[in-house]
mmCIF file of C-alpha atoms and ligand atoms in Angstrom:
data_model
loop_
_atom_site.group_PDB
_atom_site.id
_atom_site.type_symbol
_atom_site.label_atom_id
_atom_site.label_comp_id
_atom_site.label_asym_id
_atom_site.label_seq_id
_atom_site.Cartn_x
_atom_site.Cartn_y
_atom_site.Cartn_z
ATOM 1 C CA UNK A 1 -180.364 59.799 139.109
ATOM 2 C CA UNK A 2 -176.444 60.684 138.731
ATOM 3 C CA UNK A 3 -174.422 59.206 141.820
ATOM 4 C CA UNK A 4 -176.998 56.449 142.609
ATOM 5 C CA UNK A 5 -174.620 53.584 142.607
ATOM 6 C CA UNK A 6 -172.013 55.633 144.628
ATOM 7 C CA UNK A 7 -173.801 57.030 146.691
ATOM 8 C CA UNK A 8 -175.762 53.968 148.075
ATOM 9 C CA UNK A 9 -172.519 52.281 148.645
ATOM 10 C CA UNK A 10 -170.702 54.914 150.169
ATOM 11 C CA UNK A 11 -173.664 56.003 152.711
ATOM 12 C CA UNK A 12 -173.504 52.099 153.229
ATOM 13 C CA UNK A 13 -170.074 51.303 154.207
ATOM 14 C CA UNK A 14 -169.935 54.978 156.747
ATOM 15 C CA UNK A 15 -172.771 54.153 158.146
ATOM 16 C CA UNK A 16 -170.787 51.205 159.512
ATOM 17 C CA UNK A 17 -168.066 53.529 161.268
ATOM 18 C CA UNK A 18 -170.160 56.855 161.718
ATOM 19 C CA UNK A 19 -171.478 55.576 165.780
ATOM 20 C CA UNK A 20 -168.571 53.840 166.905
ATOM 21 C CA UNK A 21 -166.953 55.355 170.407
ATOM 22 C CA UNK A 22 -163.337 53.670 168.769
ATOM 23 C CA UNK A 23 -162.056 54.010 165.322
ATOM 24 C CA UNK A 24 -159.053 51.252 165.012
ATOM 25 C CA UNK A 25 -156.708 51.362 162.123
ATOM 26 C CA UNK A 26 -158.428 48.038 160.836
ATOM 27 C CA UNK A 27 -162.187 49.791 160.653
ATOM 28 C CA UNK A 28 -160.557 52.664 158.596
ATOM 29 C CA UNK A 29 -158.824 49.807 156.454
ATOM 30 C CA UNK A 30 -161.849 47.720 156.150
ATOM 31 C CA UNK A 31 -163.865 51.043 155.337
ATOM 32 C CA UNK A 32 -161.185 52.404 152.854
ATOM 33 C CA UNK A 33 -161.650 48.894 151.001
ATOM 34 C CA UNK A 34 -164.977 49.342 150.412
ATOM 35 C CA UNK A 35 -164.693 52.993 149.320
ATOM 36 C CA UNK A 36 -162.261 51.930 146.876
ATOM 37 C CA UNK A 37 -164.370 49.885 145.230
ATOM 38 C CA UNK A 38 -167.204 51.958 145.257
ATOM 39 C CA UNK A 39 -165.170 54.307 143.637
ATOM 40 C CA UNK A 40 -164.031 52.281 141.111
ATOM 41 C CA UNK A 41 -167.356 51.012 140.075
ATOM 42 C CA UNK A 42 -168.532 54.348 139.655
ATOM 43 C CA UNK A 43 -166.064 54.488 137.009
ATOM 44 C CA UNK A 44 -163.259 57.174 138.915
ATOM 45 C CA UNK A 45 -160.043 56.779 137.258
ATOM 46 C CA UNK A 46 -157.990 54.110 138.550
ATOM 47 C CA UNK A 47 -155.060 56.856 139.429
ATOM 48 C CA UNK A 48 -157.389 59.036 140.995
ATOM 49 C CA UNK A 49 -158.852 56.187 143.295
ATOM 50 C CA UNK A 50 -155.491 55.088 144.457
ATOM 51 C CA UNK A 51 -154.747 58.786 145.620
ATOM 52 C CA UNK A 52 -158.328 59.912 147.228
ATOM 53 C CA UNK A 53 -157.555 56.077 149.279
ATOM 54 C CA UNK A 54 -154.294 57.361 150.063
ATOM 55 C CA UNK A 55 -155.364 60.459 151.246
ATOM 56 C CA UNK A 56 -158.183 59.441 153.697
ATOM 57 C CA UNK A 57 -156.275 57.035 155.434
ATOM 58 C CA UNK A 58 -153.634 58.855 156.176
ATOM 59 C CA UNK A 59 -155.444 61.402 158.059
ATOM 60 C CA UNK A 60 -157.681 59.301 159.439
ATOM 61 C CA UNK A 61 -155.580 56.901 161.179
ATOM 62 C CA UNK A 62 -154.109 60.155 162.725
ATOM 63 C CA UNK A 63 -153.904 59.803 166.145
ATOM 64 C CA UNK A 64 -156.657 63.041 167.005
ATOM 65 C CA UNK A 65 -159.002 61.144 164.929
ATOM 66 C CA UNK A 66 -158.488 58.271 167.227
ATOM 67 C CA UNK A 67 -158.487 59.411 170.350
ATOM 68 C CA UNK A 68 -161.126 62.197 169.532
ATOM 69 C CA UNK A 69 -164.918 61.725 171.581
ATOM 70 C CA UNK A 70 -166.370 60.795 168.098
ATOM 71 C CA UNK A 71 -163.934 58.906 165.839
ATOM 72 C CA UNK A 72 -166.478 57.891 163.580
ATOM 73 C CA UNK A 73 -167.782 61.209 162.273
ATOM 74 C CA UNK A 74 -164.306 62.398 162.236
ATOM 75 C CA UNK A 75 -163.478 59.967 159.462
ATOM 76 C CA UNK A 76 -166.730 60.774 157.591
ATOM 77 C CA UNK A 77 -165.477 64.107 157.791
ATOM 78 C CA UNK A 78 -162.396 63.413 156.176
ATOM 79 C CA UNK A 79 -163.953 61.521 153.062
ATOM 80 C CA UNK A 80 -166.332 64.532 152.649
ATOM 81 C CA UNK A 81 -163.293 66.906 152.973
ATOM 82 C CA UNK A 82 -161.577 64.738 150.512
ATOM 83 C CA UNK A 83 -164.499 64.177 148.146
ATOM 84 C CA UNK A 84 -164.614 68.203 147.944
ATOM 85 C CA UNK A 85 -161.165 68.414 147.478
ATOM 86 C CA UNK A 86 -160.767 65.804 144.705
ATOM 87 C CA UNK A 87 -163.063 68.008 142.527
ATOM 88 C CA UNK A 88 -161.508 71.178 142.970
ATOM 89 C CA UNK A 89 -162.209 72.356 146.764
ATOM 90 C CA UNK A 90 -164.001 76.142 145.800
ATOM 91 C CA UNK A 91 -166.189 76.900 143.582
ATOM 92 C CA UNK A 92 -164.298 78.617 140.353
ATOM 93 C CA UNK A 93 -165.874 81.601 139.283
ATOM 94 C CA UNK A 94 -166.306 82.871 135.657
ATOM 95 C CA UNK A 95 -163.197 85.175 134.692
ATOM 96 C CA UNK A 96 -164.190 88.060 132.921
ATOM 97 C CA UNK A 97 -161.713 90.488 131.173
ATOM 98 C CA UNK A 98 -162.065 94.069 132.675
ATOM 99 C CA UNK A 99 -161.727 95.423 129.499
ATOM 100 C CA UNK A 100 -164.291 94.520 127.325
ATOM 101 C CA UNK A 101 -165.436 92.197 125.517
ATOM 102 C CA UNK A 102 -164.528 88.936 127.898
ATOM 103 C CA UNK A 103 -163.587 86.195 124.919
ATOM 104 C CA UNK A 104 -165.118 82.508 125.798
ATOM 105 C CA UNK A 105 -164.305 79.793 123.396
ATOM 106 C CA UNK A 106 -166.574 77.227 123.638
ATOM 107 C CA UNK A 107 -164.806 73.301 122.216
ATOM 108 C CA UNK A 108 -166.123 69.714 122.578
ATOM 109 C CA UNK A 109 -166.743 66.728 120.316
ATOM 110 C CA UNK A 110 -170.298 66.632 118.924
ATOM 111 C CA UNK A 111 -173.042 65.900 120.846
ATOM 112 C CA UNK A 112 -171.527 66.386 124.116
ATOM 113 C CA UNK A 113 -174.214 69.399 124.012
ATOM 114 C CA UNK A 114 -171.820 72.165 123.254
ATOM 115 C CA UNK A 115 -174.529 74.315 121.038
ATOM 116 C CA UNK A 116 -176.822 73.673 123.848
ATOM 117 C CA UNK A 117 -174.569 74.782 126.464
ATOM 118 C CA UNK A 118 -173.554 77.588 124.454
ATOM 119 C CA UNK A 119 -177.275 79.393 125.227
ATOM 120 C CA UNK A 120 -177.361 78.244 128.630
ATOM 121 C CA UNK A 121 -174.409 80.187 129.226
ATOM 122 C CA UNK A 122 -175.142 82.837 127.326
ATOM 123 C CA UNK A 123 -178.241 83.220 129.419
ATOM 124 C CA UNK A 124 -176.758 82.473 132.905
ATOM 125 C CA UNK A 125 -174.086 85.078 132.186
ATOM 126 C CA UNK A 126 -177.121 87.936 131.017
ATOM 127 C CA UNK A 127 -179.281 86.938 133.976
ATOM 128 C CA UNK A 128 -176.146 86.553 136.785
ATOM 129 C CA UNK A 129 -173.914 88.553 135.642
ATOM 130 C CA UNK A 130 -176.272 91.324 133.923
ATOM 131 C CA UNK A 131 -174.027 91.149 131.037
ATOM 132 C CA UNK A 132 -174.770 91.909 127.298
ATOM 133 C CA UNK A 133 -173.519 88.989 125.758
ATOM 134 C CA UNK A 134 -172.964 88.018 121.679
ATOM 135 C CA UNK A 135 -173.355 84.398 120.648
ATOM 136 C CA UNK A 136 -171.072 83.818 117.778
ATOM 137 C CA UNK A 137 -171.805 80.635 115.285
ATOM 138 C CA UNK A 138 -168.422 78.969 114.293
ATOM 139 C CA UNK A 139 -169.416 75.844 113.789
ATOM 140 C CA UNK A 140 -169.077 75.897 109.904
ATOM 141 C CA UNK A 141 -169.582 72.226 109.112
ATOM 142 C CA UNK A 142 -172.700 71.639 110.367
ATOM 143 C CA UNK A 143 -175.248 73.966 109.022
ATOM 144 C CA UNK A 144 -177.805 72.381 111.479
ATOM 145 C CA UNK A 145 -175.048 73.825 114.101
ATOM 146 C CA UNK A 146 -175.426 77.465 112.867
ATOM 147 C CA UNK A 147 -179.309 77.074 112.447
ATOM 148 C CA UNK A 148 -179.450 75.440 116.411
ATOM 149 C CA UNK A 149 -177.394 78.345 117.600
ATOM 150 C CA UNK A 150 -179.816 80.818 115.677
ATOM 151 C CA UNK A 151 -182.874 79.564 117.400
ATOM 152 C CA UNK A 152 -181.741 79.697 120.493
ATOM 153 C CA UNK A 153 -181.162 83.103 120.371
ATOM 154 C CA UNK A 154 -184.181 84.067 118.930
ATOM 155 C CA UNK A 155 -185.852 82.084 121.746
ATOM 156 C CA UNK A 156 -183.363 83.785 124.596
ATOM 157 C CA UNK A 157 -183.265 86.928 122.330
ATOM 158 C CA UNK A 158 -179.742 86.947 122.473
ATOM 159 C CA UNK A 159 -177.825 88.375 119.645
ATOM 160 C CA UNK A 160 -175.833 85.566 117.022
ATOM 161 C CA UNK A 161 -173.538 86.669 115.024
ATOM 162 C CA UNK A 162 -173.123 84.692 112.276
ATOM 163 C CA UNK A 163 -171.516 84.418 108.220
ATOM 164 C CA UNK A 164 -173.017 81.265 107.256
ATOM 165 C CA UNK A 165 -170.661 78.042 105.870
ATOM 166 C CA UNK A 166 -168.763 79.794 103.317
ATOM 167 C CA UNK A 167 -166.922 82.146 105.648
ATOM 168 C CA UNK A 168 -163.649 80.398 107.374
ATOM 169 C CA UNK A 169 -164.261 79.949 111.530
ATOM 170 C CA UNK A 170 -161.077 82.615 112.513
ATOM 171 C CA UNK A 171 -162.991 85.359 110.033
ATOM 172 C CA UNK A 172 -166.273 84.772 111.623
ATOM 173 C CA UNK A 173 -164.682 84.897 114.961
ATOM 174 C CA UNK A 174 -162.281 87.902 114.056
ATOM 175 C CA UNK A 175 -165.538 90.055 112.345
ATOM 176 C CA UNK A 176 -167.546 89.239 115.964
ATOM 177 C CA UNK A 177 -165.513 90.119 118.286
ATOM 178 C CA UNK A 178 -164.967 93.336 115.889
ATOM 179 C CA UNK A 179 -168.846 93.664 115.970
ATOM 180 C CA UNK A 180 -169.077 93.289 119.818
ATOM 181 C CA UNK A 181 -167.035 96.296 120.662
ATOM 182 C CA UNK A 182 -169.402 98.560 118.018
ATOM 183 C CA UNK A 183 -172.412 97.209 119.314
ATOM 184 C CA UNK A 184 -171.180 97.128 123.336
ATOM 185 C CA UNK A 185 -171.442 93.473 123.676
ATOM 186 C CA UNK A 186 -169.163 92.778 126.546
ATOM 187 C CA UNK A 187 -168.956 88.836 126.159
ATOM 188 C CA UNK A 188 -168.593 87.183 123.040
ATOM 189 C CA UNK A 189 -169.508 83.396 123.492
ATOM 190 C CA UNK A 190 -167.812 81.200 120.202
ATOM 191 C CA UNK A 191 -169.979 77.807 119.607
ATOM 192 C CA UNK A 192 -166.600 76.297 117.836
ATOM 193 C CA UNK A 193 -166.711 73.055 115.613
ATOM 194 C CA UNK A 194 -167.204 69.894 116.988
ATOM 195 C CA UNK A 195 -166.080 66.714 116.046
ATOM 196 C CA UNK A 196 -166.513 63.124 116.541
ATOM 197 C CA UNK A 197 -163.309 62.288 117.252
ATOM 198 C CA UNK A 198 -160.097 64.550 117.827
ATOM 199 C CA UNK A 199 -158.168 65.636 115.167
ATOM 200 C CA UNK A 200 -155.437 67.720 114.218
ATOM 201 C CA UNK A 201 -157.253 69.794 111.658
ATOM 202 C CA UNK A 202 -159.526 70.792 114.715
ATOM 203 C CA UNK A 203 -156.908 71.189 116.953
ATOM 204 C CA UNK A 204 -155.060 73.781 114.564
ATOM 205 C CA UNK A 205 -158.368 75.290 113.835
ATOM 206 C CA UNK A 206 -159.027 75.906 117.350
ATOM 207 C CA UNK A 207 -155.711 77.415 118.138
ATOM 208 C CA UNK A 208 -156.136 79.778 115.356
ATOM 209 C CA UNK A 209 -159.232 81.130 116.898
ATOM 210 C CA UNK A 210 -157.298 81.081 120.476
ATOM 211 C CA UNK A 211 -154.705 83.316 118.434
ATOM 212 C CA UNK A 212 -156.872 86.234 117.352
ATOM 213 C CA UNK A 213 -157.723 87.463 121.081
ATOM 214 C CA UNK A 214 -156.419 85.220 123.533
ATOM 215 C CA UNK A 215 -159.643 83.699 125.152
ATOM 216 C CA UNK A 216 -160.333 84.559 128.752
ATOM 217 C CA UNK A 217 -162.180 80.996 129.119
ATOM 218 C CA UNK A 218 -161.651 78.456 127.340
ATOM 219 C CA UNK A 219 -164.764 75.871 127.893
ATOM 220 C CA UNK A 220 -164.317 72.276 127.042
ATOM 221 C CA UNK A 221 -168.292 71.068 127.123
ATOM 222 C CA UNK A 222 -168.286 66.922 127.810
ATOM 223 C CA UNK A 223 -171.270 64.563 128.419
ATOM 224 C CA UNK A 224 -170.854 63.163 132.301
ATOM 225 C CA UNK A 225 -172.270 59.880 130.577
ATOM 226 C CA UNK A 226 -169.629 58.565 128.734
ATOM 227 C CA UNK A 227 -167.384 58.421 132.036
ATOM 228 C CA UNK A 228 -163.718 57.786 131.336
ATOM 229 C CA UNK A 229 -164.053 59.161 127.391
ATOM 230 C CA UNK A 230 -164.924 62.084 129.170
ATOM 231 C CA UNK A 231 -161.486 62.412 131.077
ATOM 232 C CA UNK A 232 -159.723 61.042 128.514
ATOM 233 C CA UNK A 233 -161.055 63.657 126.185
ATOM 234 C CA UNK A 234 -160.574 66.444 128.369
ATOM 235 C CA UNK A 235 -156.967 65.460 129.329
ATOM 236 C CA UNK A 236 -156.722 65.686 125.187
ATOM 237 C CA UNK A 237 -158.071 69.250 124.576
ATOM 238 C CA UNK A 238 -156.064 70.425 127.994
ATOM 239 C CA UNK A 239 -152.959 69.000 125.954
ATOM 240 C CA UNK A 240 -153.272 70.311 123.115
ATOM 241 C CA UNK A 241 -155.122 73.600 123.672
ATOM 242 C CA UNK A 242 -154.704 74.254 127.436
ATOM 243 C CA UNK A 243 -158.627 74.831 128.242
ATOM 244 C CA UNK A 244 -159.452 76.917 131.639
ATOM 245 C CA UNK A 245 -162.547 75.093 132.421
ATOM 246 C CA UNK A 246 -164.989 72.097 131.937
ATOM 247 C CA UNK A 247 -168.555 72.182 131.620
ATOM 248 C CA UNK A 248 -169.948 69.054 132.609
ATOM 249 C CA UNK A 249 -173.175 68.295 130.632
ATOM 250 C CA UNK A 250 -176.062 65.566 131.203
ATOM 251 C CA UNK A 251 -175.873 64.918 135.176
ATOM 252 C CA UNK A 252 -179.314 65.152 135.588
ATOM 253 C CA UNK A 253 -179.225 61.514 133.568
ATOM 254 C CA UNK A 254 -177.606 58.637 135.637
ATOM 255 C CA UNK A 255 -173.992 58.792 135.242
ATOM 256 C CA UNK A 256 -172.243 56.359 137.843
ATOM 257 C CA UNK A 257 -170.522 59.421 138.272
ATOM 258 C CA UNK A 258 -166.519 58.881 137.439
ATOM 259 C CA UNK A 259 -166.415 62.249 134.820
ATOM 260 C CA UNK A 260 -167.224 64.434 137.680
ATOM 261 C CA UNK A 261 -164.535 62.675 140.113
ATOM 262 C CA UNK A 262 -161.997 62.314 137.720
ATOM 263 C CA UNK A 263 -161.491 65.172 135.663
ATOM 264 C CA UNK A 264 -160.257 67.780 138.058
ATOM 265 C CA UNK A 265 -157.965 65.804 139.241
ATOM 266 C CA UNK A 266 -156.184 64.362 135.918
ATOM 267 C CA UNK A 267 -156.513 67.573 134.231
ATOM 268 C CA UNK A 268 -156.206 70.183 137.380
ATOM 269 C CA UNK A 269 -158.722 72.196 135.638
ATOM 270 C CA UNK A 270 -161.913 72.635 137.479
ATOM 271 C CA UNK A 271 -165.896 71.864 136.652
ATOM 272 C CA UNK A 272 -167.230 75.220 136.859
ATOM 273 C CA UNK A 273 -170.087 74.390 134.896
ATOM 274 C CA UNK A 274 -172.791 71.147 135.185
ATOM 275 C CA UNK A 275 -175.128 70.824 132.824
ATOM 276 C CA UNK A 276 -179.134 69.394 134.293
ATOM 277 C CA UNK A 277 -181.136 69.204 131.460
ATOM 278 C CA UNK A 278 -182.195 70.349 127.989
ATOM 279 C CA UNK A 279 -183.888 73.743 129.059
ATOM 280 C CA UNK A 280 -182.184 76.660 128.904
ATOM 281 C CA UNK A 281 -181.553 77.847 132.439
ATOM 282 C CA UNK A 282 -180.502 73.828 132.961
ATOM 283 C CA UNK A 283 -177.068 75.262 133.556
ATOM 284 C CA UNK A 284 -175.626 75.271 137.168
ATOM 285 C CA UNK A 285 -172.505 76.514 138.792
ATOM 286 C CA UNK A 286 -170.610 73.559 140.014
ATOM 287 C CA UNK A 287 -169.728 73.430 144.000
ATOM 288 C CA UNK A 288 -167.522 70.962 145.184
ATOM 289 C CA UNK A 289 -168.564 70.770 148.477
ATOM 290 C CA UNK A 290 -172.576 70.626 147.621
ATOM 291 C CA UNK A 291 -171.472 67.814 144.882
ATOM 292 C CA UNK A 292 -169.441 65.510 147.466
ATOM 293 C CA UNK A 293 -172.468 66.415 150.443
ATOM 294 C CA UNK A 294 -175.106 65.571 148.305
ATOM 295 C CA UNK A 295 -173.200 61.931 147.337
ATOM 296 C CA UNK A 296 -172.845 61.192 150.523
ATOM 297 C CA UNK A 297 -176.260 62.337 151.636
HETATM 298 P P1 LIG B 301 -173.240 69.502 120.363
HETATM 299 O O1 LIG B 301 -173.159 68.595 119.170
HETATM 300 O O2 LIG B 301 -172.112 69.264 121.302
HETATM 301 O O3 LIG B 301 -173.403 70.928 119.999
HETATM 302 O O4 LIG B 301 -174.530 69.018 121.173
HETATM 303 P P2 LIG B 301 -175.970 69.664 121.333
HETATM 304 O O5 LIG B 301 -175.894 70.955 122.026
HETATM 305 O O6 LIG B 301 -176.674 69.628 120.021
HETATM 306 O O7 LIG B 301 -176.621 68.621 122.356
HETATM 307 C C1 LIG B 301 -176.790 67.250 122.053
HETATM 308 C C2 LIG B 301 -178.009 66.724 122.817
HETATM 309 O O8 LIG B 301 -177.754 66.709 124.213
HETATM 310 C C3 LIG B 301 -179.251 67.586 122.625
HETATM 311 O O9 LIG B 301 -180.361 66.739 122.499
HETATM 312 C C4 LIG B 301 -179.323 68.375 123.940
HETATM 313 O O10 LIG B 301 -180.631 68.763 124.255
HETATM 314 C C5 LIG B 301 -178.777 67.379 124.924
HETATM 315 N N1 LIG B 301 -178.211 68.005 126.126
HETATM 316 C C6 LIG B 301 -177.265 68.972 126.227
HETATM 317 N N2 LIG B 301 -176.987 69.252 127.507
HETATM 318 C C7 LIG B 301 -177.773 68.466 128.264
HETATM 319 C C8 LIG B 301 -177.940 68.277 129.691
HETATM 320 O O11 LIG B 301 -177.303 68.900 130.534
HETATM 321 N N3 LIG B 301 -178.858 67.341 130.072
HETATM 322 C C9 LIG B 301 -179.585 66.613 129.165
HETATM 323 N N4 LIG B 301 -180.451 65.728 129.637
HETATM 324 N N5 LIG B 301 -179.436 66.763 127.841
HETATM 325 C C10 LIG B 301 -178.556 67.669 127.392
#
C-alpha cells in the first residue's frame, strides 16, 4: 500500500507526544527529528523536508500550544495542517473554458500511464461533469498509442478523433478541436507524445500544440513510483511548458510516497488528479487534507 513506510513511522513517533499534559520545546525537537527522517526515507525532497520541519516547529513551540489543556494533539494538529498544506491545502478543481470547447493537453514521458489516464479522464469528466467530451490521438510515434486510445473509447464509447501516423500532431490537434465545435463536443482531451526521456524536439512539439488554442489545462501525467524522477520531471515540463496541473498515476501500488509530497511544493502546481489502478473509473480527485489524514491515520 502507498504511504506504508511513512505512515507507520509517523503514527509512531505522535503517538509519543499525542497524551502528554506538557509539550516542552525538547519533545517537539525530539519529535521533529524523527519526522524528518521519516520524511526523508519516504523519499520527500530534501528542500521540501527542511521547510515542512521548519514550519511545524515554529508553530508548535508557540507558546498557546504550550500552555494549551492538550499540547499534544495541538502539535499533531499542526503536522496534519502542515501535511495538507505542503500538497496544496484545497482541493483544485478542473477549469473549464465557458466558451466551448475547454482545451486539455495531456504530456508525460511514456509509460507514466498518460493514454490510460487520458480515458479515465475523459470518463470522470462525462460522468462528473456531464460533459460531451472528444478524445483526440496525438501520439504519432507510437501506433500502439493511437490503437490504445481507440479502444478505450470504443470500450467508454467516447468519441477519438484521430488521422493516423502520417498526419503531423498540431494538424491532428488543429482539425479536432475544429471537429469538436461541429459536432458540440465541449472538451477536447489531446493524448500528446510521450517520450522516454525529455527532449527538445518534444518540448517544441508540445508548445506548438499549446499555440493553436491556448490549453485551459495543461496535465503533466507521472508515475508516483519513480519518486524523485517524478519531481524532477515535473519541475522540467513546468519549465519549459508551464503545465497547470499533475496527475499523479499508480498510488494504489506502494510508493514510499515522496512524488505526492514533493511536487506541489517544488513546482507550486497542484495534484488534482491520482491515479488507483488500471480500470477506467481508477481516477480520483486529489484532496489534500484526506491524503495527509489518511497518512497519519
Ligand atoms: P503511457 O505510455 O504514459 O501512455 O502509459 P499507459 O497509459 O500505456 O500506461 C502504462 C501502464 O501503466 C499500463 O499498464 C497502465 O495500465 C498502467 N497504469 C496507468 N495508470 C495506472 C494507475 O493509476 N495504477 C496502476 N496500477 N497502473 C496504472
Amino acid at each position: 500500500m502507498a504511504f506504508e513506510g511513512l505512515s507507520e513511522r509517523l503514527q509512531e513517533t505522535i503517538q509519543k507526544i499525542k497524551g502528554k499534559g506538557k509539550v516542552t520545546e525538547q519533545d517537539v525537537k525530539a519529535m521533529m527529528r524523527e519526522v524528518r527522517f521519516a520524511l526523508i526515507e519516504a523519499d520527500v525532497n530534501l528542500k521540501v523536508v527542511k521547510e515542512f520541519v521548519k514550519n511545524v516547529s515554529e508553530r508548535a513551540v508557540g507558546s498557546d500550544v504550550m500552555k494549551s489543556l492538550t499540547p499534544g494533539q495541538q502539535v499533531i494538529k499542526i503536522v496534519q495542517d502542515e501535511l495538507t498544506n505542503l500538497m496544496g491545502g484545497e482541493q483544485s478543481p478542473i477549469q473549464f473554458n465557458n466558451k466551448p470547447p475547454t482545451v486539455i493537453m495531456m504530456v508525460g514521458l511514456q509509460g507514466a500511464g498518460k493514454t490510460t489516464t487520458t480515458g479515465k479522464l475523459a470518463n470522470l469528466i462525462r460522468k462528473k461533469y456531464n460533459r460531451k467530451p472528444l478524445l483526440v490521438a496525438a501520439d504519432v510515434y507510437r501506433p500502439a498509442a493511437i490503437q490504445q486510445l481507440e479502444t478505450l473509447g470504443k470500450q467508454l464509447s467516447i468519441p477519438v478523433f484521430s488521422m493516423g501516423t502520417e498526419v503531423s500532431p498540431v494538424e491532428i490537434a488543429r482539425k479536432a478541436i475544429d471537429q469538436a465545435k461541429e459536432e458540440h463536443n465541449d472538451v477536447v482531451i489531446i493524448d500528446t507524445a510521450g517520450r522516454l526521456h525529455i527532449d527538445e524536439e518534444l518540448m517544441q512539439e508540445l508548445k506548438d500544440i499549446r499555440a493553436i488554442k491556448e490549453p485551459d489545462e495543461i496535465f503533466l501525467v507521472v508515475d508516483a513510483m519513480t519518486g524523485q524522477d517524478a519531481v524532477n520531471v515535473a519541475n522540467n515540463f513546468n519549465e519549459a511548458l508551464g503545465i497547470t496541473g499533475v496527475v499523479l498515476t499508480k498510488l494504489d501500488g506502494d510508493t514510499r510516497g515522496g512524488a505526492a509530497l514533493s511536487i506541489r511544493s517544488v513546482t507550486e502546481k497542484p495534484i488534482k488528479f491520482i491515479g488507483m489502478g488500471e480500470k477506467m473509473d481508477a481516477l480520483e480527485p486529489f484532496h489534500p487534507e484526506r491524503m495527509a489524514s489518511r497518512i497519519l491515520g
